[in-house]
GROMACS .gro file of C-alpha atoms in nm:
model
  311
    1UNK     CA    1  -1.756   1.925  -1.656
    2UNK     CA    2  -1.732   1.642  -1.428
    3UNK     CA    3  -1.691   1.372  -1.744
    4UNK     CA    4  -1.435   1.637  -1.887
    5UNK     CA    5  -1.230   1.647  -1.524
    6UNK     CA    6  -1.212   1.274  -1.499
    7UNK     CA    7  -1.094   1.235  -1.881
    8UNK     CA    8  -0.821   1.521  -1.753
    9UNK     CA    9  -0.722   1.291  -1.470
   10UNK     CA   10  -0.689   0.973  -1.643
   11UNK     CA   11  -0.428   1.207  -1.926
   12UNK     CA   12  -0.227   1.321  -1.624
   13UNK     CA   13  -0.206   0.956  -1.507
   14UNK     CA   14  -0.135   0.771  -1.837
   15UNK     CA   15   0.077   1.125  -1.971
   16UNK     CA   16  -0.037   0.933  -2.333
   17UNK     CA   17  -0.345   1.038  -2.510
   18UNK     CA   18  -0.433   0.678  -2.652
   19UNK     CA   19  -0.362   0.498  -2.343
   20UNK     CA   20  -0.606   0.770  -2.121
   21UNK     CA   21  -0.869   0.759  -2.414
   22UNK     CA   22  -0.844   0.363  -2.368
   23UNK     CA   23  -0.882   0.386  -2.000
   24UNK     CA   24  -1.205   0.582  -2.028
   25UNK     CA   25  -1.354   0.427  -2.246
   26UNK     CA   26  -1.363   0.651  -2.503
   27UNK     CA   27  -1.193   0.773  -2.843
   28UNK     CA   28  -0.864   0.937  -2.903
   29UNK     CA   29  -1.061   1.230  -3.069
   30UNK     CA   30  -1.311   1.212  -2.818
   31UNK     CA   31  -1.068   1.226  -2.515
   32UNK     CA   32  -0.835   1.522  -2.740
   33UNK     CA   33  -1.138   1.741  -2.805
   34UNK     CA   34  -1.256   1.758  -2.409
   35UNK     CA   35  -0.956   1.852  -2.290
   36UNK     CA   36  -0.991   2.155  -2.531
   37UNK     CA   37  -1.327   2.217  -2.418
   38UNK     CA   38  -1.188   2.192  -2.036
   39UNK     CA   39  -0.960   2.428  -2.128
   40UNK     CA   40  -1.197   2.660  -2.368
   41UNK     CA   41  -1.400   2.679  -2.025
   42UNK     CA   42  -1.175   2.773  -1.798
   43UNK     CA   43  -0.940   3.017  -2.001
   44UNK     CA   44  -0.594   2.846  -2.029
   45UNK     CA   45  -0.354   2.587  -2.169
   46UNK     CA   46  -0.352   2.284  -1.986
   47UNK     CA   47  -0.136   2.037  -2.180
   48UNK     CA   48   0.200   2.107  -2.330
   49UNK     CA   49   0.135   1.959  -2.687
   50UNK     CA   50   0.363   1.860  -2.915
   51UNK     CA   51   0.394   1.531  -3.163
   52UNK     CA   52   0.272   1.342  -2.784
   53UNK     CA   53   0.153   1.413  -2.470
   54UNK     CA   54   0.476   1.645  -2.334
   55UNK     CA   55   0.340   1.725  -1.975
   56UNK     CA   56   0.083   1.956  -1.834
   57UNK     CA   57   0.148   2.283  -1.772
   58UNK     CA   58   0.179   2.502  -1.422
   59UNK     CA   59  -0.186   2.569  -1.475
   60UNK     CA   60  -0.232   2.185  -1.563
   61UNK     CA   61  -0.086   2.103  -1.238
   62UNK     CA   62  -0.333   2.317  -1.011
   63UNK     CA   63  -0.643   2.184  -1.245
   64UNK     CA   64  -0.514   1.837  -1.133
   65UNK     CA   65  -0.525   1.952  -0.784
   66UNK     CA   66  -0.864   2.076  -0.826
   67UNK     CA   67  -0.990   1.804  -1.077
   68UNK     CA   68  -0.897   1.520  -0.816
   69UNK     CA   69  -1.073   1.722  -0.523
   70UNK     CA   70  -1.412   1.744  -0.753
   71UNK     CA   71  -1.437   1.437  -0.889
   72UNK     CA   72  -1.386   1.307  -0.550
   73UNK     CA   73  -1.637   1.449  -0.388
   74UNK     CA   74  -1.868   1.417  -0.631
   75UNK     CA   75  -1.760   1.035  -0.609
   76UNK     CA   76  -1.900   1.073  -0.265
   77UNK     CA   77  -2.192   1.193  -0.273
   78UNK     CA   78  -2.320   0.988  -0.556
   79UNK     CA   79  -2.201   0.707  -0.313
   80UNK     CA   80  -2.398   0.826  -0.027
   81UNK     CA   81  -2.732   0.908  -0.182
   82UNK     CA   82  -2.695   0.505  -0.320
   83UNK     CA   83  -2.631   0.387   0.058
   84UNK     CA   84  -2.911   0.594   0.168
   85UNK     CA   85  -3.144   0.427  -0.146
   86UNK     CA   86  -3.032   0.078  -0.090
   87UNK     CA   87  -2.763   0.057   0.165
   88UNK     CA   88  -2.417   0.009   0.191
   89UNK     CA   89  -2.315  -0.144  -0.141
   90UNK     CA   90  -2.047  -0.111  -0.383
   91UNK     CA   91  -1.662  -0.208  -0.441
   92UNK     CA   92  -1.372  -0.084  -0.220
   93UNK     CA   93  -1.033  -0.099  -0.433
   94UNK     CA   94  -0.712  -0.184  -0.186
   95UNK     CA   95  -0.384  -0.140  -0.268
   96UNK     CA   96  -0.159  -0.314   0.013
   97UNK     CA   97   0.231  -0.325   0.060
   98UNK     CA   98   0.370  -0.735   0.011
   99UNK     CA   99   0.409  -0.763   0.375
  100UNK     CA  100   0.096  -0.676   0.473
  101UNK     CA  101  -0.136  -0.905   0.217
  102UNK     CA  102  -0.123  -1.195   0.471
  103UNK     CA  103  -0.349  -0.934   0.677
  104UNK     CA  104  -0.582  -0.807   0.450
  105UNK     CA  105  -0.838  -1.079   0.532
  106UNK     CA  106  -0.849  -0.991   0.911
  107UNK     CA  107  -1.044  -0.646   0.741
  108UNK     CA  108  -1.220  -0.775   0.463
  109UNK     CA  109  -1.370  -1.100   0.641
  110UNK     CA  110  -1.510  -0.880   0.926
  111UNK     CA  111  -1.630  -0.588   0.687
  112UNK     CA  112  -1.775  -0.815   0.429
  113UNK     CA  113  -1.984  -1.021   0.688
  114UNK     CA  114  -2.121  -0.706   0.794
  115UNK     CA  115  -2.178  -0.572   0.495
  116UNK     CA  116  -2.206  -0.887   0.215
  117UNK     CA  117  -2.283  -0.617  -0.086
  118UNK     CA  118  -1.956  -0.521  -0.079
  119UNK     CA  119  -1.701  -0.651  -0.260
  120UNK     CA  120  -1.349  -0.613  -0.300
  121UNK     CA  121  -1.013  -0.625  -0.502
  122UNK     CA  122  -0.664  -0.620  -0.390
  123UNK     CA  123  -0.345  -0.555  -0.518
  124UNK     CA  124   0.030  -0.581  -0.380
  125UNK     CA  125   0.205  -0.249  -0.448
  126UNK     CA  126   0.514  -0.044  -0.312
  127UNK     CA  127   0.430   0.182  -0.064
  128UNK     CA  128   0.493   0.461  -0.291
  129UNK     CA  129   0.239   0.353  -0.502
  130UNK     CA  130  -0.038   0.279  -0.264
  131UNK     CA  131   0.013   0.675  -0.229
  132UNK     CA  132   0.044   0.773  -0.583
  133UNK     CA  133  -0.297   0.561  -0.620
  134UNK     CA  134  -0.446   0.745  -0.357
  135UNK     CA  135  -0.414   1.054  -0.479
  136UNK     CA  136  -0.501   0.939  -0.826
  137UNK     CA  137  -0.833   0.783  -0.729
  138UNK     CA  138  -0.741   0.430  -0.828
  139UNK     CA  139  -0.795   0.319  -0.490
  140UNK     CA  140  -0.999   0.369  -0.205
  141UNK     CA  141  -0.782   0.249   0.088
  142UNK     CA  142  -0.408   0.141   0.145
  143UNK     CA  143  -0.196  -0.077   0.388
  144UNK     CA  144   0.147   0.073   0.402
  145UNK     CA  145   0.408   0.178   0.654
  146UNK     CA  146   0.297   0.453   0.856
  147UNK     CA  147   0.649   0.585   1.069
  148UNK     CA  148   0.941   0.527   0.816
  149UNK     CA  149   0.836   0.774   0.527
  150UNK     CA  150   0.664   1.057   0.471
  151UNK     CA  151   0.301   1.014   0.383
  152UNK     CA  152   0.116   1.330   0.284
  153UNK     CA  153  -0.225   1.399   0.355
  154UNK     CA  154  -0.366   1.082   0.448
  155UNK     CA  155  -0.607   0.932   0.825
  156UNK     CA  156  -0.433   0.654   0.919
  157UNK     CA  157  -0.505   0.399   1.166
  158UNK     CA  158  -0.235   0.154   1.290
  159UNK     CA  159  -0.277  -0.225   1.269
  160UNK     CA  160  -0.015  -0.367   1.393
  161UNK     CA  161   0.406  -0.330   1.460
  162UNK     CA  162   0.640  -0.543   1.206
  163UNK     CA  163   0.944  -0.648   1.406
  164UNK     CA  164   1.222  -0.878   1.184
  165UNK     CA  165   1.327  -1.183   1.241
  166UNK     CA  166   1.595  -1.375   1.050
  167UNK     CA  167   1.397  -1.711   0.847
  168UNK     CA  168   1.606  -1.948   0.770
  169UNK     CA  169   1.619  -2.394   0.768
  170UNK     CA  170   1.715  -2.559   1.079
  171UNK     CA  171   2.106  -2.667   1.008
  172UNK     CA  172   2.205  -2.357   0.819
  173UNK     CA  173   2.455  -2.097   0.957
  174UNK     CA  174   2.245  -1.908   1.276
  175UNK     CA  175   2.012  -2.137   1.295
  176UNK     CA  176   2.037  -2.236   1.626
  177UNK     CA  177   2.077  -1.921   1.795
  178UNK     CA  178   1.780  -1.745   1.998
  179UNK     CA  179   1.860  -1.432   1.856
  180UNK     CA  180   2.101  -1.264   1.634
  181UNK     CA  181   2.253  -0.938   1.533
  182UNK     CA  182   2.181  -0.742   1.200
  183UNK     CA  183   2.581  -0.761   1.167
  184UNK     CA  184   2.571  -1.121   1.155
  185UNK     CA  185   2.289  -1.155   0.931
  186UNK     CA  186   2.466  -0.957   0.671
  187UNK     CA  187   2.664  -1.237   0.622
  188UNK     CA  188   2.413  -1.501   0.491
  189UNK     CA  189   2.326  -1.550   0.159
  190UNK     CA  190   2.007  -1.384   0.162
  191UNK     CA  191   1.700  -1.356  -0.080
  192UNK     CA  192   1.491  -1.009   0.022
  193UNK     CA  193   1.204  -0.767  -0.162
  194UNK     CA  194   1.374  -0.536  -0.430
  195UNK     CA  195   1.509  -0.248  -0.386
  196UNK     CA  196   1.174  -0.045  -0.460
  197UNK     CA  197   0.993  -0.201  -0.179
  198UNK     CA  198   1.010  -0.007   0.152
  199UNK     CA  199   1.071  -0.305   0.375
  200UNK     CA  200   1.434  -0.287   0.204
  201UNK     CA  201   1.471   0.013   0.254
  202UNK     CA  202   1.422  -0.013   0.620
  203UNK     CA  203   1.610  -0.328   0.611
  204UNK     CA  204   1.922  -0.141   0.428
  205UNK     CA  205   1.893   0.123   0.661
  206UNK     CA  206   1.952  -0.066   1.020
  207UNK     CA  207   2.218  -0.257   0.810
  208UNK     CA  208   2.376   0.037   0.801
  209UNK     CA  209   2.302   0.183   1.144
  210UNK     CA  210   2.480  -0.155   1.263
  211UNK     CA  211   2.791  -0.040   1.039
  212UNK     CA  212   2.737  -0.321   0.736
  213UNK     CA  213   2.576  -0.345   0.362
  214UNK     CA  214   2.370  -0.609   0.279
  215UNK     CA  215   2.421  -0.741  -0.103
  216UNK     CA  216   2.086  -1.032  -0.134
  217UNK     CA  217   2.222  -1.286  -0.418
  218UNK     CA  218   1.876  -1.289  -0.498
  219UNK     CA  219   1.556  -0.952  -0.531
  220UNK     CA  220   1.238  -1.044  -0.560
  221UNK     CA  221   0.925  -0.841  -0.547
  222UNK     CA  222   0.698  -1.171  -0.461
  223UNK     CA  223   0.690  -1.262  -0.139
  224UNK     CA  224   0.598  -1.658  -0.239
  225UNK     CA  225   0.953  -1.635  -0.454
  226UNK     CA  226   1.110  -1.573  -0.102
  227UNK     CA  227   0.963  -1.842   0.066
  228UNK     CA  228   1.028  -2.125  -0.153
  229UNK     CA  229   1.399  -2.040  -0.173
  230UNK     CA  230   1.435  -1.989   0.168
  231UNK     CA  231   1.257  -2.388   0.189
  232UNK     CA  232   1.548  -2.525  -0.010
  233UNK     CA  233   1.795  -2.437   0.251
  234UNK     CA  234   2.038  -2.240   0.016
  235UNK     CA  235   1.896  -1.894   0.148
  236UNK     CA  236   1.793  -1.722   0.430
  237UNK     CA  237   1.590  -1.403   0.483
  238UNK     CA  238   1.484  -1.101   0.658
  239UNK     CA  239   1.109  -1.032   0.751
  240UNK     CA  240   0.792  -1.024   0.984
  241UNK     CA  241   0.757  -1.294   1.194
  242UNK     CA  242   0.393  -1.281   1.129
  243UNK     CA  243   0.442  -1.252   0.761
  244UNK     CA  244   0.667  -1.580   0.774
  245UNK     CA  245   0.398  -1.781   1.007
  246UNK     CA  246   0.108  -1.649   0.761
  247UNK     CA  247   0.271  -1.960   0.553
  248UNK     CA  248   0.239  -2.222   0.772
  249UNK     CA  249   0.658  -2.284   0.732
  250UNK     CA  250   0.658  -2.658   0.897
  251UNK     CA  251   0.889  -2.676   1.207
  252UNK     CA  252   1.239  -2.730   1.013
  253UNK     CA  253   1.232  -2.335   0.918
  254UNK     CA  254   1.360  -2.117   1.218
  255UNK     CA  255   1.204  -1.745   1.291
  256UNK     CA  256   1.493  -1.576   1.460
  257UNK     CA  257   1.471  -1.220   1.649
  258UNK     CA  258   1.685  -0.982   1.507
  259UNK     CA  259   1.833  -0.745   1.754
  260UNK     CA  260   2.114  -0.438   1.784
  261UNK     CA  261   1.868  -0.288   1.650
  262UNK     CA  262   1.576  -0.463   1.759
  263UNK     CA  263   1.373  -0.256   1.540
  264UNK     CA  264   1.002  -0.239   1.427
  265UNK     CA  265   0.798  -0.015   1.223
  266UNK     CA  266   0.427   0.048   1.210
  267UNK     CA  267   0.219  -0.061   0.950
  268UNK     CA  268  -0.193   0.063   0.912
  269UNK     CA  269  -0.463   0.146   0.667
  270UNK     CA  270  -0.421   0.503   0.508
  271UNK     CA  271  -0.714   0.641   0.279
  272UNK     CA  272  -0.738   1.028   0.147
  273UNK     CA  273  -0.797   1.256   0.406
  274UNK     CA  274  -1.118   1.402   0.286
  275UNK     CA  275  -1.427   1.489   0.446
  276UNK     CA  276  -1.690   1.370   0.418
  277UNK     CA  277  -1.586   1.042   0.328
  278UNK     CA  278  -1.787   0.815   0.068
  279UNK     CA  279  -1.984   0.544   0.301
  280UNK     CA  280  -1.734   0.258   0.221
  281UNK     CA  281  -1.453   0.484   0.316
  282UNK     CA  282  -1.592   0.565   0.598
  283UNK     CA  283  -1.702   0.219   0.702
  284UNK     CA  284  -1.386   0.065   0.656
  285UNK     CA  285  -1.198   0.296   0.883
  286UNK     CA  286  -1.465   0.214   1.178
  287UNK     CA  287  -1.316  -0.140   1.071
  288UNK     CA  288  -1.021  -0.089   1.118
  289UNK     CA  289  -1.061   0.150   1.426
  290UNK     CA  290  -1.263  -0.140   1.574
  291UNK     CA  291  -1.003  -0.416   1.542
  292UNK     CA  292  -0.737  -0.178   1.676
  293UNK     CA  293  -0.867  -0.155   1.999
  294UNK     CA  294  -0.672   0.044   2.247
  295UNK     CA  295  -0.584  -0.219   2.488
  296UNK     CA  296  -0.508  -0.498   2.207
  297UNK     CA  297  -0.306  -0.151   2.072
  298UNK     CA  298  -0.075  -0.104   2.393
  299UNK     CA  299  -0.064  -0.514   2.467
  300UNK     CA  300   0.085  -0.537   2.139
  301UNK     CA  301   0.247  -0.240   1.952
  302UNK     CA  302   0.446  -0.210   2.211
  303UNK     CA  303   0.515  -0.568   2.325
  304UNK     CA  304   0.825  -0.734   2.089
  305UNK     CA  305   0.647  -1.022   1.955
  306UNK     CA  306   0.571  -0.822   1.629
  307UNK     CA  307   0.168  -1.020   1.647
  308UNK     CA  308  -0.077  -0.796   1.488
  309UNK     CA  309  -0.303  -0.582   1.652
  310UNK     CA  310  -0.561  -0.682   1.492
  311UNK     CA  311  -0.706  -1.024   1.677
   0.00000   0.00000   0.00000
């Protein structure tokens, strides 16, 4: 049941019979003829079929519910009984959003030196789909935006506050100002994240709260893209002032608070809210928790030097 569950997940998540059967390992026939048994066993249709993979069904969409609760807990307790065999071992999958990579090492460095059997891998996604992973068991832990958009059924625990600064070469319109207004920025030839990234979003939004659009002449989901054309002096940008200092810019490239609004947003690790949690879960949110102590919490969140909690 459980193999026949987690062949069910992997259809709802690939909606293509090859591509699931592919992901699992397994054949097309293979993958086809479980999901009939799955639904054999429990009494009813499943998968709208057709000449492909058309959807699942209203049923289909509560067996996914249940299928994802199962197979996670049973992910769980096969990873406890191994940390109670051998200790805390195993892989922890993170999905974090672009601005928020330069801070992934202030977890894993910490975790990993306590715990050198664990390994990790991490990938820069949306926020949107550091959820969607989430809840389709592709990942064990996120770094996303935690006060800007809604995020389900997730424990969260905040890292740090993202304030925005304008980043742009000394001698370039701005550049010598100690601060400047989101009105004024929206007249620079700008390079920002693309327009599925939630730091646009918020970015688009106090653009408009100041009463002006913001048209970038160039989108780029890469954060390195942004920095090298902001180095040749023909663009500026909008972003963390940590973020920009994470790449060492050399004294020539200004960091300039952005104010009217002088807005920031929370960012923090978000895993499933499930309990109990498997070990490495559960670990790394006593990491985090740890390094987001509440004094370094209140000296920084809400100080407006946008530094990271985490220190």
């Amino acid at each position: 049941m459980i193999d026949k569950l987690e062949f069910f997940i992997a259809l709802a998540r690939q909606q293509h019979f090859g591509r699931a059967a592919e992901e699992c390992g397994i054949t097309q026939p293979t993958l086809s003829a479980a999901i009939r048994q799955l639904e054999e066993q429990l009494g009813v249709v499943l998968v709208v079929r057709g000449s492909r993979f058309l959807g699942l069904t209203p049923e289909g969409q509560r067996v996914l519910e249940w299928a994802r609760r199962i197979v996670g807990d049973t992910r769980t307790m096969r990873e406890e009984m191994r940390a109670a065999r051998r200790g805390l071992a195993g892989h922890i999958r993170l999905a974090a959003i672009p601005t928020a990579l330069a801070m992934v090492r202030r977890i894993t460095e910490p975790f990993q030196r306590r715990h050198p059997n664990v390994t990790f891998s991490v990938l820069s996604r949306t926020s949107l789909q550091v959820l969607s992973l989430l809840d389709d068991l592709e990942i064990d832990a996120g770094i996303t935006y935690l006060d800007n958009e809604p995020l389900g059924r997730v424990t969260s625990v905040p890292l740090y506050s993202e304030r925005y600064h304008l980043i742009t070469a000394a001698g370039t319109p701005l550049a010598d100002r100690e601060e400047v207004t989101w009105t004024e920025v929206s007249s620079l030839r700008l390079c920002l994240l693309t327009a599925d990234m939630q730091n646009r979003r918020i970015i688009n939004k106090h653009m408009a709260e100041a009463g002006v659009t913001v048209t970038p002449t160039l989108e780029s989901n890469s954060m390195i893209v942004l920095f090298s054309h902001i180095r040749t002096g023909q663009w500026a940008s909008i972003m963390p002032r940590n973020v920009a200092e994470s790449f060492g810019f050399p004294e020539q490239i200004r960091m300039i608070p952005i104010t009217e609004p002088d807005a920031s947003h929370l960012v923090g690790l978000v895993a499933t809210h499930r309990e109990p949690y498997t070990p490495l879960v559960s670990a790394l949110l006593h990491e985090a928790r740890s390094l987001a102590t509440a004094e370094a919490f209140d000296r920084n969140l809400l100080s407006n030097d946008d530094m990271p909690i985490l220190t």
